């Protein structure tokens, strides 16, 4: 563990209109996996599948936010956090994915939203953070074009139920990750593999992204509508021609594939020719339908990737060189700590004139915490947040289009295939007793935010 650096920033440096918050996702925190009529999602099934999750863990209970939401929201308030991004579990609201609505599910989110508002915390709602109803996956899930109808129905239900109070919406969370990890690599739910699954899933996600935006626009007056993207600076591993070309291709796949159709730019097929294989899934009016004028774009940055040309990798001929093989500082996810990546991503997305506003909807890090009684020391996380924030400030001071920042994440939680091992929280959770304890990073963030008042 390194020495803690001197605190050098506070929230007032970013101006009074800058939005500050924390982000979470339903499956990662809620627990209550079968409570009060909730249906099964692809993550409920995937975590039951042997060998898919570190230590065979699942999020059946996780942080039990389902029962402890008041405690967590009050804790947020005590930490000066006034924007809370969370997602809606589709099967809690609509257990069969479509049709029947579960009143208890709506009731839960109504209570969460109302309690946020009572405590002067603005709810920022993500419609889809990866927990597709398993019953829809049985029909092909994201690979089935009918997902556009299913997702539209779900969006309408949510907009009608919560739109009177929720005015900040995000349609999808990181489509590249849920289609890439879930339908190409098979390492996330539903565990499907290959281009034949990835390509239709990706195109249908692009269609849902804009359709979700249109439905929200129609049903929620005064809504700020966004969607979120994972993004990482992509650097060639070696300064040779082939690695440089590979980096441009990987950048198109990881950073441009989902945003550009929404902006009316189509798919980046010139830099990533593999995307020409999307053609069979594209119907005549699709590229028109993919467009939507979002009020903000959420970008989520953790690291940068170095990539090299590799003949051995089919189709894309590219390979990510792991951070652990590069002799750099890493987090428990084996992600390089590289603060300029967040600045470069703000700059990159800022270069699209069509984007109205950029918000960092996730940034944070998994490191080992040191527990001594009530004191939880997490200097690495604190340094990480400070160094990334100073890059966000640099972007802001240069006049780039950046308007907010949400930490990933509030409490430690279930980190997908990695289970409970990598902890990202500002607040520690003892997963045996479910006791919450604010870490040193959380205390720092709360103090950092207090300067605005
Ligand atoms: C993002 C994702 C979150 C969280 C985070 C840390 O990709 O949206 O759910 O898991 O990464 O890995």
Short mmCIF file of C-alpha atoms and ligand atoms in Angstrom, two decimals:
data_model
loop_
_atom_site.label_atom_id
_atom_site.label_comp_id
_atom_site.label_asym_id
_atom_site.label_seq_id
_atom_site.Cartn_x
_atom_site.Cartn_y
_atom_site.Cartn_z
CA UNK A 1 0.00 0.00 0.00
CA UNK A 2 1.24 3.44 -0.89
CA UNK A 3 1.28 6.61 1.21
CA UNK A 4 -1.88 8.62 1.00
CA UNK A 5 -1.37 11.67 -1.18
CA UNK A 6 -2.40 15.09 0.12
CA UNK A 7 -6.04 15.89 -0.73
CA UNK A 8 -5.75 18.47 -3.44
CA UNK A 9 -9.21 18.97 -4.85
CA UNK A 10 -12.75 19.50 -3.76
CA UNK A 11 -16.09 19.47 -5.56
CA UNK A 12 -16.36 23.25 -5.73
CA UNK A 13 -13.37 23.27 -8.14
CA UNK A 14 -15.73 21.76 -10.74
CA UNK A 15 -18.31 24.56 -10.51
CA UNK A 16 -21.70 24.54 -8.88
CA UNK A 17 -23.59 22.97 -11.79
CA UNK A 18 -21.47 19.83 -11.87
CA UNK A 19 -23.46 16.69 -10.94
CA UNK A 20 -22.00 14.32 -8.32
CA UNK A 21 -23.29 10.90 -7.46
CA UNK A 22 -22.81 7.18 -6.97
CA UNK A 23 -23.87 4.31 -9.25
CA UNK A 24 -25.17 0.82 -8.60
CA UNK A 25 -26.99 -1.96 -10.48
CA UNK A 26 -29.98 -4.04 -9.37
CA UNK A 27 -28.52 -7.53 -9.66
CA UNK A 28 -25.29 -6.55 -7.96
CA UNK A 29 -26.88 -5.15 -4.78
CA UNK A 30 -30.54 -6.03 -4.30
CA UNK A 31 -30.63 -9.69 -3.29
CA UNK A 32 -34.27 -10.73 -2.80
CA UNK A 33 -33.75 -12.85 -5.89
CA UNK A 34 -37.14 -14.58 -5.60
CA UNK A 35 -38.88 -12.19 -3.21
CA UNK A 36 -42.49 -11.08 -3.66
CA UNK A 37 -43.10 -12.47 -7.12
CA UNK A 38 -39.79 -11.63 -8.80
CA UNK A 39 -39.06 -13.76 -11.87
CA UNK A 40 -35.73 -15.32 -12.80
CA UNK A 41 -33.15 -13.40 -14.79
CA UNK A 42 -30.24 -14.65 -16.89
CA UNK A 43 -27.94 -13.80 -13.98
CA UNK A 44 -29.99 -15.94 -11.56
CA UNK A 45 -29.49 -18.82 -13.97
CA UNK A 46 -25.86 -18.08 -14.85
CA UNK A 47 -24.81 -17.95 -11.21
CA UNK A 48 -26.40 -21.40 -10.76
CA UNK A 49 -24.21 -22.76 -13.55
CA UNK A 50 -21.11 -24.55 -12.23
CA UNK A 51 -17.71 -22.91 -12.83
CA UNK A 52 -19.00 -19.63 -14.26
CA UNK A 53 -18.51 -17.49 -11.12
CA UNK A 54 -15.50 -17.12 -8.83
CA UNK A 55 -16.04 -19.45 -5.82
CA UNK A 56 -19.47 -20.43 -7.18
CA UNK A 57 -20.98 -17.28 -5.62
CA UNK A 58 -24.30 -15.65 -6.50
CA UNK A 59 -26.23 -12.49 -5.66
CA UNK A 60 -29.27 -14.18 -4.09
CA UNK A 61 -28.73 -12.01 -1.01
CA UNK A 62 -25.75 -9.78 -1.90
CA UNK A 63 -26.08 -6.45 0.00
CA UNK A 64 -29.81 -7.07 0.56
CA UNK A 65 -30.58 -3.59 -0.70
CA UNK A 66 -34.10 -4.96 -1.25
CA UNK A 67 -34.63 -4.81 2.49
CA UNK A 68 -31.96 -2.28 3.45
CA UNK A 69 -32.56 0.47 0.92
CA UNK A 70 -33.54 2.97 3.61
CA UNK A 71 -30.33 2.39 5.53
CA UNK A 72 -28.29 2.85 2.34
CA UNK A 73 -30.09 5.96 1.17
CA UNK A 74 -29.73 7.53 4.62
CA UNK A 75 -26.05 6.65 4.57
CA UNK A 76 -25.73 8.35 1.18
CA UNK A 77 -27.38 11.43 2.55
CA UNK A 78 -25.04 11.46 5.54
CA UNK A 79 -22.16 11.40 3.02
CA UNK A 80 -23.45 14.47 1.12
CA UNK A 81 -24.30 12.37 -1.96
CA UNK A 82 -27.26 13.89 -3.76
CA UNK A 83 -27.56 11.88 -6.97
CA UNK A 84 -28.11 8.14 -6.96
CA UNK A 85 -27.90 6.04 -10.12
CA UNK A 86 -29.51 2.59 -9.85
CA UNK A 87 -31.09 0.13 -12.26
CA UNK A 88 -34.47 -1.59 -12.39
CA UNK A 89 -34.67 -5.36 -12.27
CA UNK A 90 -36.83 -6.28 -15.25
CA UNK A 91 -38.12 -9.52 -13.66
CA UNK A 92 -39.01 -7.83 -10.38
CA UNK A 93 -41.38 -5.63 -12.36
CA UNK A 94 -42.38 -8.05 -15.11
CA UNK A 95 -41.68 -11.63 -13.93
CA UNK A 96 -42.30 -13.20 -17.37
CA UNK A 97 -40.53 -10.42 -19.24
CA UNK A 98 -43.69 -9.29 -20.95
CA UNK A 99 -47.36 -9.16 -19.93
CA UNK A 100 -48.10 -9.63 -16.23
CA UNK A 101 -46.87 -6.79 -14.02
CA UNK A 102 -45.83 -7.55 -10.45
CA UNK A 103 -47.31 -4.85 -8.23
CA UNK A 104 -44.81 -5.66 -5.47
CA UNK A 105 -41.94 -4.95 -7.85
CA UNK A 106 -43.32 -1.55 -8.82
CA UNK A 107 -43.99 -0.88 -5.17
CA UNK A 108 -40.35 -1.57 -4.24
CA UNK A 109 -39.00 0.93 -6.77
CA UNK A 110 -41.68 3.45 -5.83
CA UNK A 111 -40.46 3.24 -2.26
CA UNK A 112 -36.80 3.61 -3.30
CA UNK A 113 -37.60 6.61 -5.51
CA UNK A 114 -39.80 8.27 -2.89
CA UNK A 115 -37.25 7.74 -0.15
CA UNK A 116 -34.52 9.26 -2.33
CA UNK A 117 -36.68 12.29 -3.00
CA UNK A 118 -37.64 12.67 0.66
CA UNK A 119 -33.92 12.80 1.39
CA UNK A 120 -33.18 15.26 -1.40
CA UNK A 121 -31.37 12.67 -3.48
CA UNK A 122 -32.13 12.74 -7.21
CA UNK A 123 -32.80 9.28 -8.66
CA UNK A 124 -31.03 8.45 -11.94
CA UNK A 125 -32.57 5.30 -13.34
CA UNK A 126 -30.97 2.80 -15.74
CA UNK A 127 -33.56 0.66 -17.49
CA UNK A 128 -31.28 -2.22 -18.35
CA UNK A 129 -28.17 -3.20 -16.42
CA UNK A 130 -27.78 -6.75 -17.75
CA UNK A 131 -30.44 -8.82 -15.96
CA UNK A 132 -32.60 -9.98 -18.87
CA UNK A 133 -35.58 -12.19 -17.98
CA UNK A 134 -34.50 -15.82 -18.44
CA UNK A 135 -37.82 -16.58 -20.09
CA UNK A 136 -36.92 -14.13 -22.88
CA UNK A 137 -33.43 -15.60 -23.13
CA UNK A 138 -35.10 -18.97 -23.74
CA UNK A 139 -36.48 -17.38 -26.89
CA UNK A 140 -33.04 -16.14 -27.96
CA UNK A 141 -32.74 -13.06 -25.74
CA UNK A 142 -30.80 -10.26 -27.37
CA UNK A 143 -30.22 -12.36 -30.50
CA UNK A 144 -33.97 -12.36 -31.22
CA UNK A 145 -35.18 -9.21 -32.96
CA UNK A 146 -38.36 -9.40 -30.92
CA UNK A 147 -36.28 -8.01 -28.06
CA UNK A 148 -37.13 -4.59 -29.49
CA UNK A 149 -40.82 -5.21 -28.74
CA UNK A 150 -40.13 -6.78 -25.35
CA UNK A 151 -37.81 -3.99 -24.29
CA UNK A 152 -40.21 -1.31 -25.55
CA UNK A 153 -42.99 -2.79 -23.44
CA UNK A 154 -40.78 -2.82 -20.37
CA UNK A 155 -39.70 0.76 -21.04
CA UNK A 156 -43.34 1.90 -21.31
CA UNK A 157 -44.25 0.24 -18.02
CA UNK A 158 -41.33 1.92 -16.24
CA UNK A 159 -41.86 5.32 -17.82
CA UNK A 160 -45.55 5.29 -16.89
CA UNK A 161 -44.91 4.03 -13.37
CA UNK A 162 -42.00 6.25 -12.37
CA UNK A 163 -41.86 9.11 -14.88
CA UNK A 164 -43.84 11.48 -12.67
CA UNK A 165 -40.89 11.51 -10.23
CA UNK A 166 -37.87 10.21 -12.16
CA UNK A 167 -36.52 12.78 -14.61
CA UNK A 168 -33.07 11.31 -15.26
CA UNK A 169 -32.99 8.12 -17.29
CA UNK A 170 -30.40 5.90 -18.93
CA UNK A 171 -31.59 3.34 -21.45
CA UNK A 172 -28.79 0.73 -21.48
CA UNK A 173 -25.72 0.07 -19.40
CA UNK A 174 -22.64 -0.70 -21.50
CA UNK A 175 -24.06 -2.60 -24.48
CA UNK A 176 -20.52 -3.55 -25.56
CA UNK A 177 -19.99 -5.43 -22.32
CA UNK A 178 -23.30 -7.25 -22.10
CA UNK A 179 -23.19 -8.30 -25.77
CA UNK A 180 -19.41 -8.88 -25.86
CA UNK A 181 -19.02 -10.75 -22.56
CA UNK A 182 -22.49 -12.33 -22.66
CA UNK A 183 -22.95 -13.26 -26.34
CA UNK A 184 -19.42 -13.41 -27.80
CA UNK A 185 -17.02 -14.56 -25.08
CA UNK A 186 -19.59 -16.40 -22.98
CA UNK A 187 -18.05 -15.23 -19.69
CA UNK A 188 -21.13 -13.30 -18.55
CA UNK A 189 -24.79 -14.31 -18.65
CA UNK A 190 -26.25 -15.88 -20.70
CA UNK A 191 -22.90 -17.50 -21.58
CA UNK A 192 -23.37 -17.58 -25.34
CA UNK A 193 -20.44 -17.46 -27.71
CA UNK A 194 -19.39 -16.51 -31.20
CA UNK A 195 -20.13 -13.99 -33.90
CA UNK A 196 -23.45 -15.59 -34.77
CA UNK A 197 -24.73 -14.57 -31.34
CA UNK A 198 -22.80 -11.35 -30.88
CA UNK A 199 -23.72 -9.65 -34.16
CA UNK A 200 -27.53 -9.87 -33.88
CA UNK A 201 -27.33 -9.09 -30.13
CA UNK A 202 -25.28 -5.96 -30.86
CA UNK A 203 -27.58 -4.70 -33.60
CA UNK A 204 -30.70 -5.32 -31.53
CA UNK A 205 -29.14 -3.48 -28.58
CA UNK A 206 -28.49 -0.52 -30.89
CA UNK A 207 -32.16 -0.57 -31.93
CA UNK A 208 -33.38 -0.81 -28.32
CA UNK A 209 -31.12 2.04 -27.27
CA UNK A 210 -32.84 4.54 -29.57
CA UNK A 211 -36.33 3.07 -29.22
CA UNK A 212 -36.04 3.26 -25.43
CA UNK A 213 -35.00 6.91 -25.79
CA UNK A 214 -38.02 7.68 -28.00
CA UNK A 215 -40.46 6.04 -25.60
CA UNK A 216 -39.07 7.95 -22.64
CA UNK A 217 -39.22 11.20 -24.63
CA UNK A 218 -42.88 10.60 -25.38
CA UNK A 219 -43.98 9.42 -21.95
CA UNK A 220 -41.85 11.45 -19.53
CA UNK A 221 -42.20 15.18 -19.97
CA UNK A 222 -39.11 17.09 -18.97
CA UNK A 223 -36.89 13.98 -18.85
CA UNK A 224 -33.14 14.11 -19.30
CA UNK A 225 -32.49 11.00 -21.36
CA UNK A 226 -29.14 9.31 -21.73
CA UNK A 227 -27.55 5.94 -22.24
CA UNK A 228 -24.17 4.65 -21.11
CA UNK A 229 -21.07 3.24 -22.79
CA UNK A 230 -17.97 1.49 -21.56
CA UNK A 231 -14.84 3.06 -23.02
CA UNK A 232 -11.09 2.73 -22.66
CA UNK A 233 -8.18 4.44 -24.30
CA UNK A 234 -6.71 1.95 -26.77
CA UNK A 235 -2.94 2.09 -27.26
CA UNK A 236 -0.82 0.00 -29.65
CA UNK A 237 1.44 -2.36 -27.70
CA UNK A 238 4.37 -1.81 -30.04
CA UNK A 239 4.93 1.21 -32.24
CA UNK A 240 4.76 -0.79 -35.47
CA UNK A 241 2.30 -0.44 -38.32
CA UNK A 242 0.35 -3.59 -37.60
CA UNK A 243 -0.21 -2.83 -33.91
CA UNK A 244 -1.19 0.74 -34.73
CA UNK A 245 -3.77 -0.45 -37.25
CA UNK A 246 -5.00 -3.05 -34.76
CA UNK A 247 -5.47 -0.33 -32.12
CA UNK A 248 -7.64 1.69 -34.50
CA UNK A 249 -9.75 -1.39 -35.23
CA UNK A 250 -10.15 -2.30 -31.54
CA UNK A 251 -11.06 1.31 -30.74
CA UNK A 252 -13.83 1.11 -33.35
CA UNK A 253 -15.14 -2.11 -31.80
CA UNK A 254 -14.89 -1.17 -28.14
CA UNK A 255 -15.51 2.57 -28.17
CA UNK A 256 -17.47 3.45 -31.32
CA UNK A 257 -19.70 0.55 -32.29
CA UNK A 258 -22.69 1.51 -30.10
CA UNK A 259 -22.53 5.31 -30.02
CA UNK A 260 -22.04 6.04 -33.71
CA UNK A 261 -25.29 4.54 -35.03
CA UNK A 262 -27.16 6.58 -32.40
CA UNK A 263 -25.48 9.73 -33.70
CA UNK A 264 -26.47 8.89 -37.28
CA UNK A 265 -22.95 7.86 -38.31
CA UNK A 266 -23.71 4.18 -38.95
CA UNK A 267 -21.36 1.39 -37.89
CA UNK A 268 -17.60 2.02 -38.08
CA UNK A 269 -17.10 -0.65 -40.77
CA UNK A 270 -14.10 1.03 -42.40
CA UNK A 271 -11.91 0.68 -39.33
CA UNK A 272 -13.54 -2.57 -38.17
CA UNK A 273 -14.44 -4.48 -41.38
CA UNK A 274 -15.79 -7.37 -39.30
CA UNK A 275 -18.83 -5.19 -38.65
CA UNK A 276 -19.82 -5.61 -42.30
CA UNK A 277 -21.12 -8.95 -41.10
CA UNK A 278 -23.91 -7.05 -39.33
CA UNK A 279 -25.52 -6.46 -42.72
CA UNK A 280 -27.83 -9.52 -42.75
CA UNK A 281 -29.45 -8.33 -39.52
CA UNK A 282 -30.07 -4.77 -40.71
CA UNK A 283 -33.54 -4.13 -42.12
CA UNK A 284 -34.29 -1.23 -44.49
CA UNK A 285 -35.23 1.51 -42.03
CA UNK A 286 -32.97 0.35 -39.19
CA UNK A 287 -30.14 2.84 -39.62
CA UNK A 288 -32.68 5.66 -39.48
CA UNK A 289 -34.35 4.07 -36.45
CA UNK A 290 -31.02 3.72 -34.61
CA UNK A 291 -30.72 7.47 -34.29
CA UNK A 292 -31.75 9.27 -31.15
CA UNK A 293 -30.89 12.68 -29.87
CA UNK A 294 -29.83 11.89 -26.31
CA UNK A 295 -29.71 14.70 -23.77
CA UNK A 296 -26.55 13.24 -22.31
CA UNK A 297 -24.14 10.40 -22.92
CA UNK A 298 -22.83 8.44 -19.96
CA UNK A 299 -19.26 7.26 -20.33
CA UNK A 300 -17.75 4.69 -18.00
CA UNK A 301 -14.01 4.45 -17.79
CA UNK A 302 -11.75 2.37 -15.59
CA UNK A 303 -8.53 1.73 -17.47
CA UNK A 304 -6.77 1.71 -20.81
CA UNK A 305 -5.98 -1.28 -22.99
CA UNK A 306 -2.84 -2.05 -24.95
CA UNK A 307 -3.45 -4.18 -28.01
CA UNK A 308 -1.35 -6.04 -30.49
CA UNK A 309 -1.82 -7.77 -33.81
CA UNK A 310 -2.24 -11.52 -33.43
CA UNK A 311 -2.67 -13.95 -36.27
CA UNK A 312 -3.92 -16.54 -33.80
CA UNK A 313 -7.16 -14.74 -32.94
CA UNK A 314 -9.84 -15.57 -35.49
CA UNK A 315 -11.80 -12.78 -37.22
CA UNK A 316 -10.32 -9.79 -35.44
CA UNK A 317 -6.59 -10.69 -35.39
CA UNK A 318 -6.14 -8.61 -32.26
CA UNK A 319 -5.15 -9.35 -28.71
CA UNK A 320 -5.34 -7.31 -25.52
CA UNK A 321 -2.04 -7.50 -23.62
CA UNK A 322 -2.99 -7.99 -19.97
CA UNK A 323 -1.90 -5.28 -17.55
CA UNK A 324 -0.22 -7.90 -15.34
CA UNK A 325 2.13 -8.66 -18.25
CA UNK A 326 3.07 -5.03 -18.72
CA UNK A 327 4.67 -4.16 -15.40
CA UNK A 328 2.24 -1.39 -14.55
CA UNK A 329 0.17 -0.54 -11.48
CA UNK A 330 -3.05 -2.60 -11.51
CA UNK A 331 -6.30 -3.02 -9.59
CA UNK A 332 -7.68 -6.36 -8.36
CA UNK A 333 -9.42 -6.70 -11.75
CA UNK A 334 -5.98 -6.67 -13.40
CA UNK A 335 -6.85 -3.33 -14.95
CA UNK A 336 -4.08 -0.79 -15.38
CA UNK A 337 -4.35 2.35 -13.25
CA UNK A 338 -4.02 4.99 -15.94
CA UNK A 339 -5.76 8.28 -15.07
CA UNK A 340 -5.17 10.04 -18.45
CA UNK A 341 -7.50 7.46 -20.02
CA UNK A 342 -10.55 9.21 -18.52
CA UNK A 343 -9.39 12.59 -19.84
CA UNK A 344 -8.76 11.12 -23.29
CA UNK A 345 -12.19 9.50 -23.35
CA UNK A 346 -13.92 12.76 -22.40
CA UNK A 347 -11.96 14.39 -25.19
CA UNK A 348 -12.77 11.66 -27.70
CA UNK A 349 -16.53 11.65 -27.01
CA UNK A 350 -16.41 15.45 -26.85
CA UNK A 351 -15.28 15.48 -30.47
CA UNK A 352 -18.70 14.28 -31.66
CA UNK A 353 -20.56 17.55 -32.25
CA UNK A 354 -23.88 15.69 -31.91
CA UNK A 355 -23.30 14.91 -28.21
CA UNK A 356 -24.94 17.52 -26.03
CA UNK A 357 -23.48 16.60 -22.65
CA UNK A 358 -21.09 14.00 -21.28
CA UNK A 359 -21.40 12.58 -17.78
CA UNK A 360 -19.04 10.05 -16.23
CA UNK A 361 -21.67 7.56 -15.07
CA UNK A 362 -19.09 5.13 -13.65
CA UNK A 363 -15.49 5.30 -12.48
CA UNK A 364 -13.86 3.52 -9.57
CA UNK A 365 -11.55 0.69 -8.58
CA UNK A 366 -11.26 -2.63 -6.79
CA UNK A 367 -8.44 -2.81 -4.27
CA UNK A 368 -7.85 -4.70 -1.07
CA UNK A 369 -9.14 -2.94 2.05
CA UNK A 370 -7.43 -3.09 5.44
CA UNK A 371 -9.86 -3.56 8.31
CA UNK A 372 -8.96 -2.53 11.85
CA UNK A 373 -12.11 -2.44 13.93
CA UNK A 374 -14.30 0.34 12.57
CA UNK A 375 -11.54 1.83 10.45
CA UNK A 376 -11.36 0.57 6.88
CA UNK A 377 -8.32 1.89 5.13
CA UNK A 378 -8.35 1.90 1.34
CA UNK A 379 -5.64 4.34 0.37
CA UNK A 380 -5.23 2.85 -3.11
CA UNK A 381 -8.87 3.53 -3.92
CA UNK A 382 -8.63 7.03 -2.50
CA UNK A 383 -5.57 7.78 -4.60
CA UNK A 384 -7.23 6.25 -7.66
CA UNK A 385 -10.32 8.45 -7.29
CA UNK A 386 -8.27 11.58 -6.69
CA UNK A 387 -5.99 11.00 -9.63
CA UNK A 388 -8.85 10.20 -12.03
CA UNK A 389 -10.81 13.20 -10.74
CA UNK A 390 -7.89 15.49 -11.37
CA UNK A 391 -7.99 14.32 -15.01
CA UNK A 392 -11.73 15.03 -15.14
CA UNK A 393 -10.99 18.49 -13.76
CA UNK A 394 -8.33 19.00 -16.43
CA UNK A 395 -10.96 18.20 -19.07
CA UNK A 396 -13.44 20.57 -17.45
CA UNK A 397 -10.89 23.39 -17.20
CA UNK A 398 -10.02 22.96 -20.87
CA UNK A 399 -13.68 23.59 -21.64
CA UNK A 400 -14.54 20.02 -22.66
CA UNK A 401 -18.16 18.99 -22.52
CA UNK A 402 -18.14 17.25 -19.12
CA UNK A 403 -20.98 17.81 -16.65
CA UNK A 404 -20.96 15.16 -13.96
CA UNK A 405 -19.27 12.24 -12.26
CA UNK A 406 -20.66 9.15 -10.52
CA UNK A 407 -18.42 6.83 -8.49
CA UNK A 408 -18.70 3.10 -9.10
CA UNK A 409 -19.80 2.20 -6.53
CA UNK A 410 -21.58 3.00 -3.29
CA UNK A 411 -21.25 -0.26 -1.35
CA UNK A 412 -19.14 -3.33 -2.07
CA UNK A 413 -21.26 -5.72 -4.12
CA UNK A 414 -21.41 -8.75 -6.40
CA UNK A 415 -18.92 -8.15 -9.19
CA UNK A 416 -20.45 -10.41 -11.86
CA UNK A 417 -18.22 -13.35 -12.84
CA UNK A 418 -15.67 -12.24 -10.22
CA UNK A 419 -18.13 -12.73 -7.34
CA UNK A 420 -17.48 -10.86 -4.09
CA UNK A 421 -13.71 -10.81 -4.29
CA UNK A 422 -13.05 -7.43 -5.96
CA UNK A 423 -14.52 -4.74 -3.74
CA UNK A 424 -15.28 -1.42 -5.43
CA UNK A 425 -17.30 0.29 -2.67
CA UNK A 426 -16.91 3.59 -0.83
CA UNK A 427 -18.72 1.68 1.88
CA UNK A 428 -17.55 -1.71 3.11
CA UNK A 429 -20.02 -4.56 3.47
CA UNK A 430 -19.46 -7.50 5.75
CA UNK A 431 -21.27 -10.09 3.62
CA UNK A 432 -21.91 -12.31 6.69
CA UNK A 433 -23.61 -9.68 8.86
CA UNK A 434 -24.44 -7.15 6.09
CA UNK A 435 -23.01 -4.42 8.29
CA UNK A 436 -22.12 -1.24 6.38
CA UNK A 437 -18.99 0.74 7.32
CA UNK A 438 -17.82 3.85 5.49
CA UNK A 439 -14.27 3.37 4.21
CA UNK A 440 -11.63 6.08 4.34
CA UNK A 441 -12.30 6.75 0.63
CA UNK A 442 -15.98 7.24 1.46
CA UNK A 443 -15.13 9.68 4.23
CA UNK A 444 -12.87 11.55 1.85
CA UNK A 445 -15.55 11.67 -0.88
CA UNK A 446 -18.09 12.96 1.60
CA UNK A 447 -15.73 15.72 2.70
CA UNK A 448 -14.85 16.49 -0.93
CA UNK A 449 -18.58 16.95 -1.66
CA UNK A 450 -19.20 19.04 1.45
CA UNK A 451 -17.28 22.01 -0.02
CA UNK A 452 -20.17 22.71 -2.39
CA UNK A 453 -22.56 23.66 0.36
C1 LIG B 1 -18.96 -1.87 -15.34
C2 LIG B 1 -20.36 -2.30 -14.98
C3 LIG B 1 -20.63 -2.37 -13.51
C4 LIG B 1 -19.44 -2.80 -12.68
C5 LIG B 1 -18.16 -2.14 -13.12
C6 LIG B 1 -16.91 -2.65 -12.44
O1 LIG B 1 -18.59 -2.45 -16.54
O2 LIG B 1 -21.31 -1.45 -15.55
O3 LIG B 1 -21.77 -3.14 -13.30
O4 LIG B 1 -19.38 -4.15 -12.56
O5 LIG B 1 -17.97 -2.29 -14.49
O6 LIG B 1 -16.45 -3.79 -13.02
#
